[in-house]
Short mmCIF file of C-alpha atoms in Angstrom, two decimals:
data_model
loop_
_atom_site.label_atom_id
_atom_site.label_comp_id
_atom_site.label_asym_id
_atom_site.label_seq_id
_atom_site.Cartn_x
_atom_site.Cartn_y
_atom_site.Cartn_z
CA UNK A 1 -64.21 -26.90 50.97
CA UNK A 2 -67.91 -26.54 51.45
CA UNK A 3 -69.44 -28.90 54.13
CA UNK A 4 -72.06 -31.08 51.85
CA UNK A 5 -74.75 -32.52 54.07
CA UNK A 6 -75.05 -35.73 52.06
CA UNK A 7 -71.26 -36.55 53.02
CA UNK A 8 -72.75 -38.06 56.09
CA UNK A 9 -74.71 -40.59 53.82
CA UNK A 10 -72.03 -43.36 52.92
CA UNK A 11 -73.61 -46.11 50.44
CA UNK A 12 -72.72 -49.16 51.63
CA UNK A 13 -71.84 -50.57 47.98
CA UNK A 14 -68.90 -49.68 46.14
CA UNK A 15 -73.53 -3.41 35.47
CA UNK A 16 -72.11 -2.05 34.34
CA UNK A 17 -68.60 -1.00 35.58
CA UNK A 18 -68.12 1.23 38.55
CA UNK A 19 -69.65 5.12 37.55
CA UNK A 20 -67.38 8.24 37.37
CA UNK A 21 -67.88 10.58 40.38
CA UNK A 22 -70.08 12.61 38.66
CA UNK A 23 -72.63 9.58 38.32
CA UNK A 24 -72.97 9.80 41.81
CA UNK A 25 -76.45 11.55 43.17
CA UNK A 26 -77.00 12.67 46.66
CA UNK A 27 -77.14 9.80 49.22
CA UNK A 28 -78.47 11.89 51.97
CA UNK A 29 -76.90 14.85 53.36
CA UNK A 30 -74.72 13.51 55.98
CA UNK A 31 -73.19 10.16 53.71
CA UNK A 32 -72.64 12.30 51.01
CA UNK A 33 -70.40 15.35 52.71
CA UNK A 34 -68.73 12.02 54.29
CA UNK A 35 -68.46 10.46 50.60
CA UNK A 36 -67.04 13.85 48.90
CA UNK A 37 -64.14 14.21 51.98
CA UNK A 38 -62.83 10.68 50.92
CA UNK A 39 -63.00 11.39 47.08
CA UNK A 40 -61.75 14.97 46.98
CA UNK A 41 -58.21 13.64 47.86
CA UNK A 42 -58.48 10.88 45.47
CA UNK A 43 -56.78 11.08 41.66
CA UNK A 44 -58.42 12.23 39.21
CA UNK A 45 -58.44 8.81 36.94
CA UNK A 46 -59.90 6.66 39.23
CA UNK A 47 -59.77 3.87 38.05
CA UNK A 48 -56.16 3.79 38.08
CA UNK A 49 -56.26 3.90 41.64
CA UNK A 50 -58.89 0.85 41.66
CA UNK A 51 -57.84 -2.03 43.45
CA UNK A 52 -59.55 -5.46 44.13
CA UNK A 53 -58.78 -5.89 47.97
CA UNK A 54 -57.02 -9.09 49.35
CA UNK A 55 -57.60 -10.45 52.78
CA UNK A 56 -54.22 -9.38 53.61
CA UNK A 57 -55.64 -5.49 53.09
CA UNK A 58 -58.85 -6.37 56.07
CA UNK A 59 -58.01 -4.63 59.39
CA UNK A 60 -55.64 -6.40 61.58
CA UNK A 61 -57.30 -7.91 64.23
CA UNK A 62 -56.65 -6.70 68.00
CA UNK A 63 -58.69 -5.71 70.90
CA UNK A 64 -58.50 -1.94 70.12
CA UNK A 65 -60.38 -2.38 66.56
CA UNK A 66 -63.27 0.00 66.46
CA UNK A 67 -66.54 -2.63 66.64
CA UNK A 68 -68.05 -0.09 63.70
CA UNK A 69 -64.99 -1.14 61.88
CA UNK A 70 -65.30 -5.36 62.27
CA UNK A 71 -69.38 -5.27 61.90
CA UNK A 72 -68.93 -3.23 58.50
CA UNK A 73 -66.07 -5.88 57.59
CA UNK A 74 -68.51 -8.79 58.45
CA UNK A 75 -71.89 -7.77 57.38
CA UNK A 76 -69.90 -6.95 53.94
CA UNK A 77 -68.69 -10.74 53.89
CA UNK A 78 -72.29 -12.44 54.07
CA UNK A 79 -73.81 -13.89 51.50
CA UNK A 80 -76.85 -12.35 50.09
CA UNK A 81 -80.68 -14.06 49.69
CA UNK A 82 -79.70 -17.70 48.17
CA UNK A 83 -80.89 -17.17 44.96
CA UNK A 84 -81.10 -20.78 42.69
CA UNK A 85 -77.70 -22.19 42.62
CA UNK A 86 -74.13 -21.51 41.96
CA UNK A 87 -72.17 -18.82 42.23
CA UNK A 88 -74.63 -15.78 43.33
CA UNK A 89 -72.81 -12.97 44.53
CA UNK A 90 -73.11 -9.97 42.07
CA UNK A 91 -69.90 -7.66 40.76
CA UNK A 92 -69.92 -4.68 43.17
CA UNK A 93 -67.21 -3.07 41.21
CA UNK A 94 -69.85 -2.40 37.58
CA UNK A 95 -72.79 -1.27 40.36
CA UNK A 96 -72.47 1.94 41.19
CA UNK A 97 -75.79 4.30 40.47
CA UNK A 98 -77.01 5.65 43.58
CA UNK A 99 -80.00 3.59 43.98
CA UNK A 100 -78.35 0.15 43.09
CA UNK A 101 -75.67 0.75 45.33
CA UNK A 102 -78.27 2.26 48.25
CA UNK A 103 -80.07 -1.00 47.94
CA UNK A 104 -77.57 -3.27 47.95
CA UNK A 105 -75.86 -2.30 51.03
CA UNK A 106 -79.72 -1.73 52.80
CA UNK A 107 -79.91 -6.07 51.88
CA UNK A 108 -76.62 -6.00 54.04
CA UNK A 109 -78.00 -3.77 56.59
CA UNK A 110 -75.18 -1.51 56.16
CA UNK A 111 -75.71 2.32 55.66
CA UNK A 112 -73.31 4.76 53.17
CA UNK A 113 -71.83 6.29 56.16
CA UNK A 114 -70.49 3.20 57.35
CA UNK A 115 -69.11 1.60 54.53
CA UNK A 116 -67.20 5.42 54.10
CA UNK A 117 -65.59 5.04 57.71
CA UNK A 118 -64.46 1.59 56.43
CA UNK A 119 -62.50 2.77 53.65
CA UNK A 120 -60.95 5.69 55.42
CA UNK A 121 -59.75 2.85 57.99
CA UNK A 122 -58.44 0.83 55.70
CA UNK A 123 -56.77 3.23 52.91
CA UNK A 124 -58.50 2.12 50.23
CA UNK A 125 -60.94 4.16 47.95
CA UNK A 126 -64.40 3.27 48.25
CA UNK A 127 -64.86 1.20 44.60
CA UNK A 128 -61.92 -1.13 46.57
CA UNK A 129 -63.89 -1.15 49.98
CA UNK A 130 -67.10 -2.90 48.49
CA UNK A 131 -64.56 -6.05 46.34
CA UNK A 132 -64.42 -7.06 50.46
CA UNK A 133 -67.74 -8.72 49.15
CA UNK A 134 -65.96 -10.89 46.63
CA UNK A 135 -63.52 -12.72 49.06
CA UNK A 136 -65.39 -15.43 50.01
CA UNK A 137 -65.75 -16.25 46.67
CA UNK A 138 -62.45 -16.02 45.65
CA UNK A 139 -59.68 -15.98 48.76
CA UNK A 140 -62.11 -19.24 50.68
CA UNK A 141 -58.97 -20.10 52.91
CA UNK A 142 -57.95 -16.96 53.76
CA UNK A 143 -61.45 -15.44 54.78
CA UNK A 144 -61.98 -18.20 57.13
CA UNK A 145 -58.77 -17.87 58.60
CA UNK A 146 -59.79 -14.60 59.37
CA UNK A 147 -62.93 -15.13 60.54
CA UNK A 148 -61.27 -17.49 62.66
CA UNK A 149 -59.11 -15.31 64.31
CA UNK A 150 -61.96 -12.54 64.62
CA UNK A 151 -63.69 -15.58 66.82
CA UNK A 152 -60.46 -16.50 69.16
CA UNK A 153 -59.83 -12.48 69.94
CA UNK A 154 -61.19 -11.56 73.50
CA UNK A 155 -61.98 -8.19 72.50
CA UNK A 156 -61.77 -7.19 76.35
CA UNK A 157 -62.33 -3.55 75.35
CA UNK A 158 -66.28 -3.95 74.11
CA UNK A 159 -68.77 -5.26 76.30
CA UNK A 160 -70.21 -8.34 76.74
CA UNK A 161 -72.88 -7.58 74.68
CA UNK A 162 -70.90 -6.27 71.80
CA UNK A 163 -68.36 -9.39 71.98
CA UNK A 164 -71.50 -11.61 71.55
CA UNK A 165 -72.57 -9.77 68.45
CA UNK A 166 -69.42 -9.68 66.59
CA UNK A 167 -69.16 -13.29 67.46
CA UNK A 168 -71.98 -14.20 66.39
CA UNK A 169 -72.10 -12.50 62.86
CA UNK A 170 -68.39 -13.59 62.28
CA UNK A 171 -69.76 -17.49 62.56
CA UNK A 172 -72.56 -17.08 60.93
CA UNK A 173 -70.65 -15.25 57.72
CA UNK A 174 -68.67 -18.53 58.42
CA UNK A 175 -71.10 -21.18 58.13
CA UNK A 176 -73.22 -19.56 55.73
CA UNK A 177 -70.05 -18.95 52.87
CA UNK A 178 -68.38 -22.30 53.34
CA UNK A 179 -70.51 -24.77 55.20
CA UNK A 180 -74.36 -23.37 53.37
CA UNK A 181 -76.00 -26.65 55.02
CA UNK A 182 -75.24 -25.61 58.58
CA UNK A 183 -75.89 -21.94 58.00
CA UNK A 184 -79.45 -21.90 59.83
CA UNK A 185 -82.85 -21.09 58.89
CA UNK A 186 -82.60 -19.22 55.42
CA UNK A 187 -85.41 -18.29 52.78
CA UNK A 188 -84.09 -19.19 49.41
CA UNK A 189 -85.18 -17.46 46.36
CA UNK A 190 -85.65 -19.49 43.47
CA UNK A 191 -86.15 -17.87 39.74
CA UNK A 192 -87.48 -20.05 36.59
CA UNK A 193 -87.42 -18.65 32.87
CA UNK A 194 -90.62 -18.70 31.90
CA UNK A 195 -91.85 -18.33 35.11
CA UNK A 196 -93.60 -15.08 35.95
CA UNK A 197 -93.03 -15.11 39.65
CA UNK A 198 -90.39 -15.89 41.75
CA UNK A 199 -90.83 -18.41 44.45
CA UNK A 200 -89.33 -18.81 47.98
CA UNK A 201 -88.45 -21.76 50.12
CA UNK A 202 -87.67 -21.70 54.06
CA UNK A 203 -85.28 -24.04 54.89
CA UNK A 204 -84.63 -24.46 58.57
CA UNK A 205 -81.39 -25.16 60.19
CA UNK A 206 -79.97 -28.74 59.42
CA UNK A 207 -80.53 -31.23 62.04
CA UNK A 208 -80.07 -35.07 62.43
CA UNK A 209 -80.35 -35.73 58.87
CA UNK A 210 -83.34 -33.98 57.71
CA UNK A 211 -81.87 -33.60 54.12
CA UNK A 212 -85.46 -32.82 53.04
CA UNK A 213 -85.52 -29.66 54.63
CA UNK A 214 -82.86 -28.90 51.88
CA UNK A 215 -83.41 -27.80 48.09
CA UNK A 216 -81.03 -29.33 46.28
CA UNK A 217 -80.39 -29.05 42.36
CA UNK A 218 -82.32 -32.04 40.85
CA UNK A 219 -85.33 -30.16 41.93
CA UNK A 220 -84.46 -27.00 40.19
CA UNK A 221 -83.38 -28.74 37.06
CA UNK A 222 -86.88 -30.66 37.28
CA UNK A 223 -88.85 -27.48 37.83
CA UNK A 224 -87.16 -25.92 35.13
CA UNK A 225 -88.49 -28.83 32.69
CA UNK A 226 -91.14 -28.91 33.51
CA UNK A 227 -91.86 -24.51 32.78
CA UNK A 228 -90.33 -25.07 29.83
CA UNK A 229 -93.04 -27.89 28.78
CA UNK A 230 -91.14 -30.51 28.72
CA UNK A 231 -93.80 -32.38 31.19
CA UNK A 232 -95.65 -32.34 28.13
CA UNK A 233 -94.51 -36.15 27.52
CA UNK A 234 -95.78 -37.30 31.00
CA UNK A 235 -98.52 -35.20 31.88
CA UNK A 236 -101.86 -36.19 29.48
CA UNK A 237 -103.69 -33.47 30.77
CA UNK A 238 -104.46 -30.97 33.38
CA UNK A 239 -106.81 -33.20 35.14
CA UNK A 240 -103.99 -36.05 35.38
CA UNK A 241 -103.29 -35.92 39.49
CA UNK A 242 -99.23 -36.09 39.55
CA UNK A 243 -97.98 -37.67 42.72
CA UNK A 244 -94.36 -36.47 44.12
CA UNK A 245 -92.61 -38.88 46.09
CA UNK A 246 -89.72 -37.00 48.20
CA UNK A 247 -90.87 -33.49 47.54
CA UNK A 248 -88.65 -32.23 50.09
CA UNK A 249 -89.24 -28.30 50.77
CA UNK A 250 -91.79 -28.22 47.68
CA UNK A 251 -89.97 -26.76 44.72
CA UNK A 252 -91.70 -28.82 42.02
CA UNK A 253 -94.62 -29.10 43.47
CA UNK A 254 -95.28 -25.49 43.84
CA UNK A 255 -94.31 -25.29 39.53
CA UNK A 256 -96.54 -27.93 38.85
CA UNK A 257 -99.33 -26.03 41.11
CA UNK A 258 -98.62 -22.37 39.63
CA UNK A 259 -99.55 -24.02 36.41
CA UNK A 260 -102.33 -25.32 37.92
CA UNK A 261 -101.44 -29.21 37.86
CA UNK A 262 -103.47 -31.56 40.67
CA UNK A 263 -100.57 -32.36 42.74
CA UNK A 264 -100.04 -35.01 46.01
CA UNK A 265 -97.33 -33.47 47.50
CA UNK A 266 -95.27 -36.07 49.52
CA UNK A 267 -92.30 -36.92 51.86
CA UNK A 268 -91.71 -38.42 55.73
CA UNK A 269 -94.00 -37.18 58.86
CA UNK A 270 -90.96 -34.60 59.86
CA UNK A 271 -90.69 -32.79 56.60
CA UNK A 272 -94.42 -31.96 55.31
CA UNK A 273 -94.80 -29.22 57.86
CA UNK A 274 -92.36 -27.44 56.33
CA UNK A 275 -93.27 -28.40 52.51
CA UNK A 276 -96.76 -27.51 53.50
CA UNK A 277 -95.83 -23.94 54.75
CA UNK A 278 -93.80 -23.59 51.64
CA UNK A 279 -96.60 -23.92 49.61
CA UNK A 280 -99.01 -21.30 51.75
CA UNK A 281 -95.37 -19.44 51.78
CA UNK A 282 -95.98 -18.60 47.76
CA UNK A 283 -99.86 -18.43 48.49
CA UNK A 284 -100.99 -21.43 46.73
CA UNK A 285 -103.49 -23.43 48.82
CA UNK A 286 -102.70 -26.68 49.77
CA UNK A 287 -105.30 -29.42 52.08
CA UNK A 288 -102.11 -31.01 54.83
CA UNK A 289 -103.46 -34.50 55.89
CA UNK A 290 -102.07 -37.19 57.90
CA UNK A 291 -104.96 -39.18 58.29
CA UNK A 292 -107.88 -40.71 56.49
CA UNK A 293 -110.44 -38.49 57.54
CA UNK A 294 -108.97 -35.04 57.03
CA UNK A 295 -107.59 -36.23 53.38
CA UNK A 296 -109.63 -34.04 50.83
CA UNK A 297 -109.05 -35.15 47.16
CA UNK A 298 -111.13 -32.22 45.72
CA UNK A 299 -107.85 -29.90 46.68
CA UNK A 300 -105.36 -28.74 43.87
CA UNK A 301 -102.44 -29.53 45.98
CA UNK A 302 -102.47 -32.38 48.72
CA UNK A 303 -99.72 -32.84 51.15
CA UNK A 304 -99.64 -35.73 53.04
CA UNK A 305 -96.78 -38.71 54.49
CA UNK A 306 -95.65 -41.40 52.38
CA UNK A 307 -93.11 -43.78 53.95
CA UNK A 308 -91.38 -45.58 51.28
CA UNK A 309 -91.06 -48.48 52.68
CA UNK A 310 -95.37 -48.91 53.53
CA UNK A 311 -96.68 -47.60 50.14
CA UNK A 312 -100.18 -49.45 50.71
CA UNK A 313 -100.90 -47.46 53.84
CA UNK A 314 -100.88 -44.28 52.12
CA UNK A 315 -102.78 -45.53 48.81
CA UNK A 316 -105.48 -46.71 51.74
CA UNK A 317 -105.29 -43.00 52.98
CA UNK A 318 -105.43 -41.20 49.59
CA UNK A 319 -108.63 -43.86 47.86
CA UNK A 320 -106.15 -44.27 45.05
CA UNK A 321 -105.78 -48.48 45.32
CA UNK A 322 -105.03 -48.23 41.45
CA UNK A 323 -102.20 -45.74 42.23
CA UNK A 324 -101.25 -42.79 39.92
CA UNK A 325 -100.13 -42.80 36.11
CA UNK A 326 -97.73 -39.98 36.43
CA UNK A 327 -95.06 -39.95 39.33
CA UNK A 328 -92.10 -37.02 39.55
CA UNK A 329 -89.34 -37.99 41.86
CA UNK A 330 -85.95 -36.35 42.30
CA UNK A 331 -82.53 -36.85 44.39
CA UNK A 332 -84.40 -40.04 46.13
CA UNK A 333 -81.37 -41.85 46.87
CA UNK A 334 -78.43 -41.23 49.08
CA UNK A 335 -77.90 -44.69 50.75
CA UNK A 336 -77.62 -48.43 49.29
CA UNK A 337 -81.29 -48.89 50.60
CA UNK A 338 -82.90 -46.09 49.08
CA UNK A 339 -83.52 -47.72 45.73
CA UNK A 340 -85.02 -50.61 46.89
CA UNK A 341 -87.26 -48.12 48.93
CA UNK A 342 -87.81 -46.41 45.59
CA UNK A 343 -88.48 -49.51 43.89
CA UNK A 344 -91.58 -50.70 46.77
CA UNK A 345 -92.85 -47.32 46.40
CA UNK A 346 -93.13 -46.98 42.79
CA UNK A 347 -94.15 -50.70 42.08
CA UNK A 348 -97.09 -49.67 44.60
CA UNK A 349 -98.10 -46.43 43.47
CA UNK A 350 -97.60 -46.28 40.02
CA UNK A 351 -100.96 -47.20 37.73
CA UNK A 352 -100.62 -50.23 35.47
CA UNK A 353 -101.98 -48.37 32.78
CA UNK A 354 -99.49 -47.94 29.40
CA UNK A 355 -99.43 -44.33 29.72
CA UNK A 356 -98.23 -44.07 33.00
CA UNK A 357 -95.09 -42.47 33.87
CA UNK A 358 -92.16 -41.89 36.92
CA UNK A 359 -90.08 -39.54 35.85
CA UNK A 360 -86.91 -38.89 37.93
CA UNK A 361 -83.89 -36.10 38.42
CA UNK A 362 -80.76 -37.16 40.07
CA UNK A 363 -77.40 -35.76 40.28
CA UNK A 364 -74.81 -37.56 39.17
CA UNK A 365 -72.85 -37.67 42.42
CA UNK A 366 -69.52 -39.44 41.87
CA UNK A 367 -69.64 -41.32 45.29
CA UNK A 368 -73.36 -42.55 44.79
CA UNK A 369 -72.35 -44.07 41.36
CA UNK A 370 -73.48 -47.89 42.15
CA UNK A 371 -76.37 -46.59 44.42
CA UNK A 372 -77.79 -45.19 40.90
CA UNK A 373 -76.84 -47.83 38.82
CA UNK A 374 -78.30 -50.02 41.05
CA UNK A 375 -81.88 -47.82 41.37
CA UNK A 376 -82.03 -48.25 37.20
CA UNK A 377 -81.70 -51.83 37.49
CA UNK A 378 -84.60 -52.25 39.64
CA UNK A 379 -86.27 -50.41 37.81
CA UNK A 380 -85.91 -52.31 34.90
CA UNK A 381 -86.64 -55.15 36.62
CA UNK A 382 -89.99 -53.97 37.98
CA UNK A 383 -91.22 -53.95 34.33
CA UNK A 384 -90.62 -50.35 33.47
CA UNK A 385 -88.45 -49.41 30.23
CA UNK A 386 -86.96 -45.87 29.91
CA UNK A 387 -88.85 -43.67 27.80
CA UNK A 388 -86.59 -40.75 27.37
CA UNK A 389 -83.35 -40.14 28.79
CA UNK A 390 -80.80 -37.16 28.66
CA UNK A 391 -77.87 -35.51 31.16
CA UNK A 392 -78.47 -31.74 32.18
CA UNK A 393 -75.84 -29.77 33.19
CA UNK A 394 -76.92 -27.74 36.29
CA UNK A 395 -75.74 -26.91 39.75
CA UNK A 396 -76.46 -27.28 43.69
CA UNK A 397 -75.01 -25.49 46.61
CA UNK A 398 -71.75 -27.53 46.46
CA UNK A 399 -71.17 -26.26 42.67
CA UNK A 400 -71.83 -27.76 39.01
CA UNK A 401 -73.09 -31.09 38.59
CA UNK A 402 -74.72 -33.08 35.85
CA UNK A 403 -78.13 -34.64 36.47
CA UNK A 404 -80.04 -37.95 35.17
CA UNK A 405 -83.70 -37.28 33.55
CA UNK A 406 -85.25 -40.18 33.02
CA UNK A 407 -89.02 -41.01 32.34
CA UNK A 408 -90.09 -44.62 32.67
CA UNK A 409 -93.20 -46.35 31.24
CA UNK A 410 -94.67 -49.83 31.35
CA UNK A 411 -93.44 -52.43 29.02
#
């Protein structure tokens, strides 16, 4: 099972298919004499001789393995760019034009050459060779077995340096397939409908429990919303400043400023560094502030701390005393205390006025069950009534999961 970053938070309450030979064009000279010696002995009906590799079929592991042999192996077990959510990795068996295959194994930096020496290694036709990308996805167990024993093998016939790399690679295909949180500083690409552009989001390495240095899925689903004008409910009009509480490493707040909403993008000291640099990252300016004087509210986007728990200090900072009339918030609780933190910091920040809103997005995680019950009770209890509610299906790293939209409004 996938390591899931949050399970350190306890609440204290209860294409096509695979081408014909003669679809293939000329690689360059020296892949493609090696490509035509491994398919001139094959059968004729290829396909027939087309078989989804097992773990079982990977080399054996030993000292004397060739080191070409294991790097090919590994680099053609990583994942590829983190795209959204869910299950990313594409069909290698139905891509198989020359320059779709070229540039998939140049995003594994992995030449034709060497994926050919691979297959004559191993037996296997080179259609099989490339389902070695598929494992992961569907032999989990088995692959990190593997990788496992790949790790414990001295490999006292490669140097030092060699050892190291192999290593290396074999834990990092490790971490990043099964444990994503603890895979290390990543760029994930994210891609809306609606949206002309993509957008990308560093996330650096997990440590202590810097959770906001994580995208998870409530911000997708949110973004995704609010593209496809759903925002229309909450947001009056264009000069309407929307505050994010919790914005983590910027997803919605990067949405709301590609359609050129005036956004105050904020979260704890540690984390708006790296939401700030996400926003430069998909060359939207943004004005980062931590105190009074260098806080410009002329900017489109504003990033600045907001501590939860001392609301009034950053309304002081921001010259908003009457607070905002439309806040976005989502995922903000993952402990028994975060919706009373929720609750200070909305009751502080939200404007009075009737046509204010807080909208929220959070996933319905079975083991935070009374922490969320709990957050719409306060809520309630502040003043606020629920405005329009509905479940989305979506998904995070960890796999499907439904989420809670929920817009509030004064009573």
């Amino acid at each position: 099972m996938s390591f899931e970053p949050l399970s350190f938070f306890e609440p204290d309450t209860k294409v096509k298919r695979v081408g014909e030979q003669d679809e293939i064009e000329t690689f360059n000279l020296e892949s493609q004499n090696t490509y035509e010696k491994v398919t001139e002995e094959e059968p004729k009906d290829e396909e027939a001789n087309f078989v989804p590799l097992e773990v079982l079929d990977l080399p054996t592991i030993s000292t004397s393995l060739p080191t070409e042999v294991i790097t090919t192996v590994l680099k053609l077990l990583q994942p590829e760019q983190v795209k959204n959510f869910g299950n990313q990795r594409r069909q290698i068996p139905s891509l198989f034009t020359t320059e779709e295959l070229q540039e998939y194994l140049n995003s594994k930096h992995l030449t034709m050459v060497e994926v050919v020496k691979l297959s004559e290694y191993i037996g296997h036709n080179l259609k099989s060779t490339l389902t070695i990308t598929q494992l992961p996805t569907c032999s989990s167990s088995e692959v990190t077995a593997y990788l496992t024993k790949i790790i414990a093998c001295p490999f006292l016939n490669l140097t030092e340096e060699e050892r190291n790399t192999i290593y290396d690679l074999a834990s990092f295909v490790m971490t990043a397939n099964f444990a994503p949180a603890l895979k290390g500083n990543t760029t994930r690409m994210v891609q809306i409908d609606g949206l002309e552009r993509e957008i990308l989001l560093y996330e650096p390495a997990l440590t202590e429990d810097k959770v906001g240095n994580i995208t998870w899925g409530a911000s997708l689903e949110l973004a995704k919303l609010i593209v496809d004008g759903c925002s229309e409910e909450w947001i009056s009009n264009k000069e309407t400043t929307i505050l994010e509480l919790g914005a983590g490493t910027g997803l919605v707040t990067i949405v709301l400023g590609i359609l050129m909403h005036k956004v105050v993008s904020t979260d704890l000291p540690e984390i708006i560094d790296n939401l700030s640099k996400n926003i430069m990252l998909n060359k939207l300016h943004c004005t980062l502030s931590q105190s009074f004087e260098t806080f410009d509210d002329t900017s489109l986007i504003n990033v600045t701390s907001l501590d939860w728990r001392d609301p009034l200090d950053f309304l002081q900072r921001t010259h908003q005393p009457e607070g905002y009339k439309t806040i976005v918030i989502s995922d903000p609780v993952y402990s028994s205390q975060h919706p009373y933190w929720v609750q200070k910091a909305v009751n502080a920040t939200l404007s009075k006025d009737d046509s204010s809103r807080v909208v929220f997005m959070v996933g319905q995680r079975d083991r935070f069950q009374d922490v969320r019950d709990n957050l719409w009770r306060l809520m309630i209890e502040s003043g606020l009534k629920v405005i329009s509610e509905k479940v989305i299906n979506g998904f995070d790293d960890y796999g499907e999961l439904p989420y809670d939209y929920k817009v509030f409004g004064w009573n």
